[in-house]
Short mmCIF file of C-alpha atoms and ligand atoms in Angstrom, two decimals:
data_model
loop_
_atom_site.label_atom_id
_atom_site.label_comp_id
_atom_site.label_asym_id
_atom_site.label_seq_id
_atom_site.Cartn_x
_atom_site.Cartn_y
_atom_site.Cartn_z
CA MET A 22 13.14 13.18 -8.32
CA PHE A 23 13.21 9.42 -7.32
CA ARG A 24 9.87 8.12 -6.22
CA PHE A 25 7.68 4.94 -6.39
CA VAL A 26 3.97 4.01 -5.65
CA THR A 27 2.70 0.51 -5.01
CA ALA A 28 -0.89 -0.89 -5.50
CA GLY A 29 -1.91 -4.30 -4.96
CA GLU A 30 -3.92 -6.93 -1.95
CA SER A 31 -2.34 -9.68 -0.02
CA HIS A 32 -4.83 -12.30 -1.88
CA GLY A 33 -5.37 -10.15 -4.63
CA PRO A 34 -4.25 -11.25 -8.73
CA ALA A 35 -1.54 -8.99 -8.77
CA LEU A 36 0.96 -6.56 -7.18
CA VAL A 37 2.15 -3.42 -9.05
CA ALA A 38 5.03 -1.11 -8.62
CA ILE A 39 5.62 2.38 -10.67
CA VAL A 40 8.52 4.06 -10.51
CA GLU A 41 9.56 7.27 -11.45
CA GLY A 42 12.48 9.04 -11.30
CA ALA A 43 15.40 6.47 -12.91
CA PRO A 44 17.43 8.27 -15.65
CA ALA A 45 18.11 6.72 -19.07
CA GLY A 46 20.15 4.18 -20.02
CA LEU A 47 20.45 2.16 -16.29
CA PRO A 48 20.74 -1.17 -17.14
CA LEU A 49 17.94 -3.04 -15.76
CA LEU A 50 17.23 -7.06 -16.02
CA ALA A 51 14.36 -8.58 -14.57
CA GLU A 52 17.19 -10.99 -13.07
CA GLN A 53 18.26 -8.69 -11.04
CA VAL A 54 14.70 -7.13 -9.10
CA ASN A 55 13.97 -11.04 -9.31
CA HIS A 56 17.16 -11.57 -7.08
CA GLN A 57 16.45 -9.06 -4.54
CA LEU A 58 12.00 -10.65 -4.17
CA ALA A 59 14.00 -13.68 -3.62
CA ARG A 60 16.04 -12.24 -0.55
CA ARG A 61 13.11 -11.16 0.82
CA GLN A 62 11.33 -14.50 0.69
CA GLN A 63 13.74 -16.29 2.97
CA GLY A 64 14.20 -16.18 6.81
CA TYR A 65 13.34 -18.85 9.44
CA GLY A 66 10.09 -17.98 10.91
CA ARG A 67 7.67 -17.69 7.93
CA GLY A 68 4.93 -19.41 7.34
CA ARG A 69 3.28 -21.37 4.38
CA ARG A 70 2.36 -18.46 2.27
CA MET A 71 6.33 -18.01 1.31
CA GLN A 72 6.19 -21.89 0.45
CA ILE A 73 3.42 -20.91 -1.97
CA GLU A 74 4.63 -17.36 -3.85
CA GLN A 75 7.59 -17.32 -5.91
CA ASP A 76 7.86 -13.88 -6.59
CA GLN A 77 9.16 -12.49 -9.89
CA ILE A 78 8.39 -9.39 -11.89
CA GLU A 79 7.19 -8.34 -15.43
CA PHE A 80 8.20 -5.17 -16.81
CA LEU A 81 5.35 -3.49 -18.41
CA SER A 82 7.16 -0.24 -19.26
CA GLY A 83 10.39 1.99 -19.09
CA VAL A 84 12.94 -0.76 -19.68
CA ARG A 85 14.07 -1.87 -23.39
CA ALA A 86 16.60 -4.00 -24.20
CA GLY A 87 18.02 -4.52 -20.57
CA GLU A 88 18.08 -0.52 -20.10
CA THR A 89 15.98 2.52 -18.96
CA ILE A 90 14.21 4.72 -21.08
CA GLY A 91 13.72 7.61 -18.70
CA ALA A 92 9.82 6.70 -18.58
CA PRO A 93 7.94 5.56 -15.84
CA ILE A 94 8.54 1.72 -14.77
CA ALA A 95 5.97 -0.35 -13.97
CA MET A 96 6.58 -3.78 -12.53
CA LEU A 97 4.00 -6.80 -12.24
CA ILE A 98 4.07 -9.07 -9.49
CA ARG A 99 1.54 -12.02 -9.59
CA ASN A 100 0.30 -13.31 -6.27
CA ARG A 101 0.21 -17.17 -7.01
CA ASP A 102 -2.43 -17.74 -4.12
CA TRP A 103 -4.36 -15.85 -6.21
CA LYS A 104 -6.10 -18.52 -7.39
CA ASN A 105 -7.05 -19.94 -3.88
CA TRP A 106 -8.70 -16.81 -3.35
CA GLU A 107 -10.71 -15.42 -6.54
CA ALA A 108 -14.07 -15.64 -5.27
CA ILE A 109 -13.56 -13.60 -1.49
CA MET A 110 -11.31 -10.90 -3.87
CA ASP A 111 -13.37 -10.49 -7.17
CA PRO A 112 -13.87 -6.98 -8.08
CA ALA A 113 -17.16 -8.13 -9.20
CA PRO A 114 -19.99 -8.55 -6.89
CA ARG A 115 -20.95 -12.33 -7.04
CA ALA A 116 -24.19 -13.99 -7.19
CA GLU A 117 -23.70 -16.15 -4.26
CA ASP A 118 -22.93 -13.33 -1.54
CA GLN A 119 -26.58 -11.93 -2.11
CA ALA A 120 -27.53 -13.38 1.08
CA GLU A 121 -24.70 -14.05 3.65
CA GLY A 122 -22.23 -11.54 2.02
CA ARG A 123 -18.25 -12.55 1.07
CA LYS A 124 -16.91 -15.52 2.44
CA ARG A 125 -14.36 -15.56 5.44
CA GLN A 126 -14.93 -12.13 6.26
CA VAL A 127 -13.00 -10.73 9.24
CA THR A 128 -14.53 -9.35 12.10
CA ARG A 129 -12.83 -10.83 15.09
CA VAL A 130 -10.03 -7.35 14.43
CA ARG A 131 -6.73 -8.34 15.77
CA PRO A 132 -4.98 -6.16 18.53
CA GLY A 133 -1.89 -4.09 17.30
CA HIS A 134 -2.87 -5.12 13.17
CA ALA A 135 -4.71 -1.64 10.86
CA ASP A 136 -7.88 -4.04 11.45
CA LEU A 137 -10.13 -1.84 13.70
CA THR A 138 -8.95 1.50 12.91
CA GLY A 139 -9.24 0.76 9.62
CA VAL A 140 -12.98 -0.46 10.06
CA LEU A 141 -13.53 2.79 11.87
CA LYS A 142 -11.65 5.28 9.65
CA TYR A 143 -13.27 3.61 6.37
CA ASP A 144 -16.10 2.50 7.26
CA ARG A 145 -16.08 -0.89 6.06
CA GLU A 146 -18.40 -4.22 7.71
CA ASP A 147 -15.57 -6.69 6.81
CA ALA A 148 -12.22 -6.15 8.54
CA ARG A 149 -10.83 -7.60 5.09
CA ASP A 150 -10.70 -4.57 2.95
CA ILE A 151 -8.41 -3.26 5.63
CA LEU A 152 -6.00 -6.03 6.29
CA GLU A 153 -5.61 -7.21 2.57
CA ARG A 154 -3.66 -3.75 1.92
CA ALA A 155 -2.13 -3.48 5.29
CA SER A 156 -0.74 -6.67 4.84
CA ALA A 157 2.91 -6.83 5.04
CA ARG A 158 2.77 -8.48 1.20
CA GLU A 159 2.62 -4.88 -0.17
CA THR A 160 6.69 -5.05 0.65
CA THR A 161 7.49 -7.04 -2.64
CA ALA A 162 6.57 -4.04 -4.69
CA ARG A 163 8.65 -1.93 -2.66
CA VAL A 164 11.89 -4.33 -2.95
CA ALA A 165 10.97 -4.37 -6.43
CA ALA A 166 10.93 -0.62 -6.71
CA GLY A 167 14.03 -0.33 -4.15
CA ALA A 168 15.76 -2.97 -6.59
CA VAL A 169 15.60 -0.34 -9.28
CA ALA A 170 17.63 2.17 -6.86
CA ARG A 171 20.32 -0.04 -5.89
CA CYS A 172 20.92 -1.18 -9.56
CA LEU A 173 21.28 2.76 -9.57
CA LEU A 174 23.45 3.32 -6.57
CA ALA A 175 26.01 0.18 -7.50
CA GLU A 176 26.49 2.33 -10.83
CA LEU A 177 27.23 5.52 -8.87
CA GLY A 178 29.85 3.33 -6.71
CA VAL A 179 27.34 2.82 -3.28
CA ARG A 180 26.50 -0.51 -1.80
CA ILE A 181 24.03 -1.39 0.44
CA GLY A 182 23.89 -4.22 2.83
CA SER A 183 22.04 -5.80 5.77
CA HIS A 184 22.40 -8.31 8.64
CA LEU A 185 20.17 -9.31 11.70
CA VAL A 186 21.53 -7.86 15.50
CA HIS A 187 18.25 -8.86 17.71
CA LEU A 188 15.53 -11.50 17.62
CA GLY A 189 12.87 -12.19 20.21
CA GLY A 190 15.31 -10.99 23.08
CA VAL A 191 18.78 -12.69 21.92
CA ASP A 192 21.64 -10.48 20.78
CA ALA A 193 24.01 -11.04 18.37
CA VAL A 194 27.58 -10.41 18.29
CA ARG A 195 28.77 -8.12 15.75
CA PRO A 196 32.19 -9.08 14.47
CA ALA A 197 34.90 -7.21 14.84
CA THR A 198 35.61 -6.35 10.84
CA MET A 199 32.15 -6.58 8.89
CA PRO A 200 32.60 -8.72 6.13
CA THR A 201 33.57 -7.09 2.53
CA ASP A 202 30.31 -8.05 1.07
CA LEU A 203 27.75 -8.34 3.82
CA ASN A 204 24.85 -9.70 1.99
CA ALA A 205 26.63 -12.74 1.00
CA ALA A 206 27.53 -13.64 4.19
CA ALA A 207 24.18 -12.54 6.26
CA ASP A 208 21.99 -14.06 3.46
CA ALA A 209 23.89 -17.38 3.89
CA SER A 210 21.98 -17.74 7.71
CA PRO A 211 18.89 -18.62 7.51
CA LEU A 212 18.46 -15.63 10.05
CA ARG A 213 21.10 -13.22 8.52
CA THR A 214 22.81 -12.99 11.53
CA LEU A 215 26.43 -13.02 11.72
CA ASP A 216 26.46 -14.82 15.00
CA PRO A 217 26.01 -18.58 14.40
CA LYS A 218 25.80 -19.08 18.23
CA ALA A 219 23.48 -16.36 18.74
CA GLU A 220 21.56 -18.05 15.75
CA ALA A 221 21.09 -21.06 17.31
CA GLU A 222 19.52 -19.49 20.09
CA MET A 223 17.08 -17.35 17.88
CA ILE A 224 15.89 -20.62 16.50
CA ALA A 225 15.07 -22.44 19.49
CA ARG A 226 13.18 -19.08 20.14
CA ILE A 227 11.75 -18.85 16.72
CA ASP A 228 10.23 -22.81 17.30
CA ALA A 229 9.27 -22.32 21.21
CA ALA A 230 7.21 -19.28 20.21
CA LYS A 231 5.52 -21.43 17.27
CA SER A 232 4.34 -24.23 19.57
CA GLU A 233 3.06 -21.27 21.90
CA GLY A 234 1.16 -19.80 18.96
CA ASN A 235 3.01 -16.85 19.68
CA THR A 236 5.42 -14.49 17.27
CA LEU A 237 8.85 -12.26 17.66
CA GLY A 238 10.05 -9.08 16.90
CA GLY A 239 13.87 -8.04 16.58
CA ILE A 240 16.47 -5.42 15.02
CA CYS A 241 18.46 -5.28 11.56
CA GLU A 242 21.31 -3.30 10.67
CA VAL A 243 21.88 -1.54 7.54
CA VAL A 244 25.03 -0.26 5.92
CA VAL A 245 25.52 1.75 2.84
CA ASP A 246 28.84 2.02 1.59
CA GLY A 247 30.88 4.47 -0.66
CA LEU A 248 28.25 7.58 -0.36
CA PRO A 249 29.71 10.27 -1.14
CA VAL A 250 30.06 13.64 1.35
CA GLY A 251 27.02 15.99 1.17
CA LEU A 252 23.46 14.42 -0.07
CA GLY A 253 20.48 16.13 2.15
CA SER A 254 20.99 19.25 3.69
CA HIS A 255 21.12 21.21 6.62
CA VAL A 256 19.04 23.78 5.63
CA SER A 257 15.21 22.92 5.71
CA TRP A 258 13.82 20.23 7.62
CA ASP A 259 12.43 18.17 4.67
CA ARG A 260 15.70 18.17 2.75
CA LYS A 261 17.54 16.65 6.20
CA LEU A 262 18.39 13.07 5.29
CA ASP A 263 18.58 11.49 8.60
CA GLY A 264 14.17 12.87 8.53
CA ARG A 265 14.11 11.21 5.20
CA LEU A 266 15.15 8.10 5.87
CA GLY A 267 13.55 8.24 9.26
CA ALA A 268 10.03 8.59 7.62
CA ALA A 269 10.97 6.10 4.69
CA ILE A 270 12.18 3.30 7.32
CA LEU A 271 9.52 3.79 9.81
CA SER A 272 7.17 3.04 7.14
CA ILE A 273 7.92 -0.36 7.18
CA PRO A 274 5.03 -2.49 8.54
CA ALA A 275 5.30 -3.49 12.16
CA VAL A 276 8.49 -1.29 12.43
CA LYS A 277 8.14 1.15 15.73
CA GLY A 278 11.85 2.53 15.88
CA VAL A 279 14.73 3.37 13.93
CA GLU A 280 18.46 4.68 15.31
CA MET A 281 21.39 5.87 12.95
CA GLY A 282 24.83 5.53 14.31
CA MET A 283 24.73 5.49 18.00
CA GLY A 284 21.13 6.28 18.23
CA PHE A 285 19.24 6.33 21.83
CA GLU A 286 22.47 5.43 23.25
CA ALA A 287 24.25 8.87 22.44
CA ALA A 288 21.76 10.19 24.84
CA ARG A 289 23.13 8.09 27.41
CA ARG A 290 26.82 8.97 26.57
CA THR A 291 28.86 12.50 27.21
CA GLY A 292 30.18 14.51 24.40
CA ALA A 293 33.65 13.08 24.37
CA GLU A 294 32.04 9.33 24.02
CA VAL A 295 29.85 10.49 21.02
CA HIS A 296 31.33 12.63 18.67
CA ASP A 297 33.96 11.30 15.89
CA GLU A 298 36.94 12.84 15.72
CA ILE A 299 38.46 14.24 12.05
CA GLU A 300 41.52 14.06 10.72
CA MET A 301 43.37 14.17 7.19
CA ALA A 302 43.14 11.28 4.81
CA PRO A 303 44.61 12.18 1.54
CA GLY A 304 42.92 9.97 -1.41
CA GLN A 305 39.66 9.38 0.17
CA THR A 306 38.25 11.45 -1.95
CA ARG A 307 34.60 10.49 -1.33
CA THR A 308 34.97 12.35 2.17
CA GLY A 309 36.26 14.96 1.35
CA ASN A 310 40.46 13.81 1.92
CA VAL A 311 39.18 13.48 5.20
CA ARG A 312 38.25 10.74 7.67
CA ARG A 313 36.55 10.38 11.21
CA ARG A 314 38.60 8.32 13.78
CA THR A 315 35.32 6.46 14.72
CA ASN A 316 31.85 6.25 13.27
CA ARG A 317 29.23 6.60 16.18
CA ALA A 318 27.07 9.53 14.18
CA GLY A 319 26.66 6.34 11.19
CA GLY A 320 27.21 8.29 8.57
CA LEU A 321 25.36 11.76 9.13
CA GLU A 322 26.30 15.01 10.59
CA GLY A 323 23.79 17.82 9.89
CA GLY A 324 21.57 15.96 7.79
CA MET A 325 23.91 15.33 5.48
CA THR A 326 25.98 12.39 4.29
CA THR A 327 30.05 12.48 5.89
CA GLY A 328 30.66 10.22 3.47
CA GLU A 329 31.42 7.58 6.21
CA PRO A 330 29.34 4.27 6.13
CA LEU A 331 26.12 5.08 6.38
CA VAL A 332 24.60 2.46 9.46
CA LEU A 333 21.11 2.24 10.69
CA ARG A 334 19.19 -0.42 13.23
CA VAL A 335 15.76 -0.89 12.09
CA ALA A 336 13.37 -2.30 15.05
CA MET A 337 10.34 -4.10 14.35
CA LYS A 338 6.89 -5.19 17.03
CA PRO A 339 6.00 -9.14 16.68
CA ILE A 340 3.58 -9.88 14.31
CA SER A 341 0.02 -9.57 15.31
CA THR A 342 -1.62 -12.07 13.91
CA LEU A 343 -1.12 -14.95 17.00
CA MET A 344 -2.03 -18.22 16.40
CA ARG A 345 -3.02 -18.10 20.26
CA PRO A 346 -4.79 -15.10 19.45
CA LEU A 347 -5.45 -12.47 21.81
CA GLY A 348 -8.57 -11.12 23.35
CA THR A 349 -10.57 -8.38 21.17
CA ILE A 350 -14.35 -7.79 19.77
CA ASP A 351 -16.45 -8.70 17.26
CA THR A 352 -17.40 -5.64 15.41
CA LYS A 353 -20.41 -7.30 14.29
CA THR A 354 -21.55 -7.71 17.46
CA GLY A 355 -19.78 -5.64 19.92
CA ALA A 356 -19.32 -9.17 21.95
CA ALA A 357 -16.36 -9.89 23.66
CA ALA A 358 -13.92 -12.57 20.99
CA GLU A 359 -11.13 -14.50 20.30
CA ALA A 360 -8.52 -12.34 17.43
CA ALA A 361 -9.03 -13.80 14.16
CA ALA A 362 -6.03 -16.19 13.57
CA GLU A 363 -5.29 -16.17 10.12
CA ARG A 364 -2.28 -18.04 8.26
CA SER A 365 0.96 -15.96 9.30
CA ASP A 366 4.36 -15.96 10.34
CA VAL A 367 6.07 -16.39 14.04
CA THR A 368 8.51 -13.75 12.42
CA ALA A 369 9.68 -11.62 9.73
CA VAL A 370 12.87 -9.51 10.76
CA PRO A 371 14.99 -11.60 8.31
CA ALA A 372 12.48 -10.30 5.62
CA MET A 373 12.64 -6.87 7.25
CA GLY A 374 16.16 -6.08 6.65
CA VAL A 375 16.06 -6.34 2.76
CA ILE A 376 12.92 -4.36 3.37
CA ALA A 377 14.50 -1.64 4.93
CA GLU A 378 17.67 -2.02 2.75
CA ALA A 379 15.04 -1.13 -0.31
CA MET A 380 13.49 1.53 1.28
CA THR A 381 17.46 3.27 2.39
CA ALA A 382 18.15 2.34 -1.19
CA ILE A 383 14.91 4.31 -2.46
CA VAL A 384 15.85 7.19 -0.22
CA LEU A 385 19.23 6.97 -1.25
CA ALA A 386 18.29 7.48 -4.95
CA ASP A 387 16.54 10.13 -4.86
CA ALA A 388 19.12 12.20 -2.69
CA MET A 389 21.31 11.05 -5.49
CA LEU A 390 19.51 12.37 -8.27
CA GLU A 391 18.88 15.68 -5.85
CA LYS A 392 22.32 16.30 -5.81
CA PHE A 393 23.84 15.48 -9.39
CA GLY A 394 20.70 15.12 -11.60
CA GLY A 395 20.89 13.91 -15.25
CA ASP A 396 18.17 12.62 -16.88
CA SER A 397 20.64 10.05 -18.34
CA LEU A 398 23.54 7.42 -16.57
CA THR A 399 26.17 9.13 -18.68
CA GLU A 400 24.77 12.58 -17.78
CA LEU A 401 24.65 11.90 -13.57
CA ARG A 402 27.65 9.94 -13.82
CA ARG A 403 29.61 13.22 -15.18
CA ASN A 404 28.16 14.94 -12.42
CA LEU A 405 28.93 13.08 -9.79
CA ASP A 406 32.64 13.01 -11.43
CA ALA A 407 33.31 16.67 -11.09
CA TYR A 408 31.78 16.95 -7.45
CA LEU A 409 34.31 14.23 -6.69
CA ALA A 410 37.16 15.79 -9.16
CA HIS A 411 36.40 18.92 -7.08
CA LEU A 412 36.30 17.33 -3.99
CA ALA A 413 39.93 15.57 -4.47
CA LYS A 414 41.46 19.59 -4.84
CA ARG A 415 39.53 21.16 -1.70
CA LEU A 416 40.93 20.11 2.35
CA GLY A 417 45.00 19.33 2.08
CA ASN A 418 45.59 20.19 -1.26
C1 EPS B 23 0.99 -11.60 6.17
C2 EPS B 23 0.07 -12.88 6.63
C3 EPS B 23 1.07 -13.89 5.79
C4 EPS B 23 2.52 -13.48 5.32
C5 EPS B 23 2.07 -12.43 4.33
C6 EPS B 23 1.90 -11.12 5.26
O1 EPS B 23 0.05 -13.97 4.00
P1 EPS B 23 -1.14 -14.90 4.68
O2 EPS B 23 -2.08 -14.18 5.25
O3 EPS B 23 -1.04 -15.39 3.17
O4 EPS B 23 -0.49 -16.31 4.96
O5 EPS B 23 2.99 -14.69 4.34
O6 EPS B 23 3.54 -12.17 3.80
C7 EPS B 23 3.78 -12.20 2.44
C8 EPS B 23 2.39 -12.79 1.73
C9 EPS B 23 4.87 -11.98 2.30
O7 EPS B 23 4.84 -11.62 0.80
O8 EPS B 23 6.14 -11.29 2.77
C10 EPS B 23 0.11 -10.48 6.99
O9 EPS B 23 -0.82 -10.04 7.17
O10 EPS B 23 0.97 -9.39 6.70
#
C-alpha cells in the first residue's frame, strides 16, 4: 500500500508530508521532488505569495544515500512567509493577545471557502483556525508525496503529464498529435496550455479579472502513458480504479468535477459513438497484444486500466477569495458585511494540473503495489516483468 498524510498551516512554520509504502531501493533525490514543487509554483495569475516562497524539501527520514530504505519518508517544506506570521500563528499563547485575542482574526467569512462551515463545525471564533489548513498551500505537501510516487512509476515505465484545456471561458484546441514529452511542452507555457492563440486570450481574461477584483476557474487534462492492463479491479466498488482516481482528484481544493475519457459527453452519444473497437496488436505487451481503435474510455474499462493512455479531465471552480468581496455576515456580530479579502491569486488552474498529476501518481503507485507487491524495487520490477512476459504469450500467440 502506498499512502500519505500531510500536516501544516498556510502561514505556519512548515508543511510536512509523510509517505509510507515506497519499496526499498528506489533512487530518490531531493532535486527530483523540488522540480515538481517548482512546477506547481508556476502559472500566470498567481499572487504575491508565490514570489515569497521557493518550495524545497528536506528529507527527515526514509532515504539514505539517494535511495529509499523502505521506511516512511518524511519531508519538510518550510514556509518562508512564516517570519511575517510568527505572532499570529505562534503555537504558544501570547501575553499581548490577552485583551483582544490574536491579531488578523477573520470573522467576515468568505462565500465558497471552508470558513463558515468550518467555524460552525469545529466551534471556533476565528475563521483563521479553519482557513489556514483549508488553504491550497497544503497541496505543496501533496505534490511532494506525488513526486515520490512518480519516481516509482517512472522506474516501471509509466509517465504522467498534464496540460490546461480551459480557462475562464476560453477553450484551448487540443493538438492533433500530443507532444512526446507533454510536460516539457506544457511547462514552457505560462498557463501550461498547448494552444498559443487561446493562451493569449486567457491571459487577457486573467488581466481583466484581476482589475475587476475577480477570480477564474478552468480545466486541466492529465495523461498517463505506459500503464499495464489490469490495474484496479471490477470485483468490488472500492477496488475500481476510476472510483479511486475520482476520490483522489475530487479531494483537491476547489476541484468540482472529474471526467474519465469522453466523460459527460458519452452520456449524450450512442453506444456506437462511445465504445472503443478492439483489434489485435502483436507485440504491444502492456495492453495484452491488443489495441483500441479509439481511446474514448480514457484507458479505463470495468474499473481497470486497459493499457491505453489514461486520460482524466479535472474542473476547478474560481478561487473564493475575491478582492472585490462578496456579501456575507460577520460571525462575531451577525451583521451583514463584505467578505474578508486576503491577498490571493486570480487563478491557480495551471498549478492544479500539477497537483492532479500528483494525486493521480499516488493512486497509480498504490495500484501498482497492490497488483505486483514487493518490499524492494527489484522485487516489484521482477513481479511486473513476470506479468508482462505472461501477457506477451496470451492473445494471438
Ligand atoms: C491561498 C491563498 C494564497 C495563495 C495560497 C492559497 O496565499 P496567501 O494567503 O499567503 O497569499 O498563494 O497558495 C499558496 C500559498 C501555495 O503555495 O499554493 C488560499 O487561501 O487557498
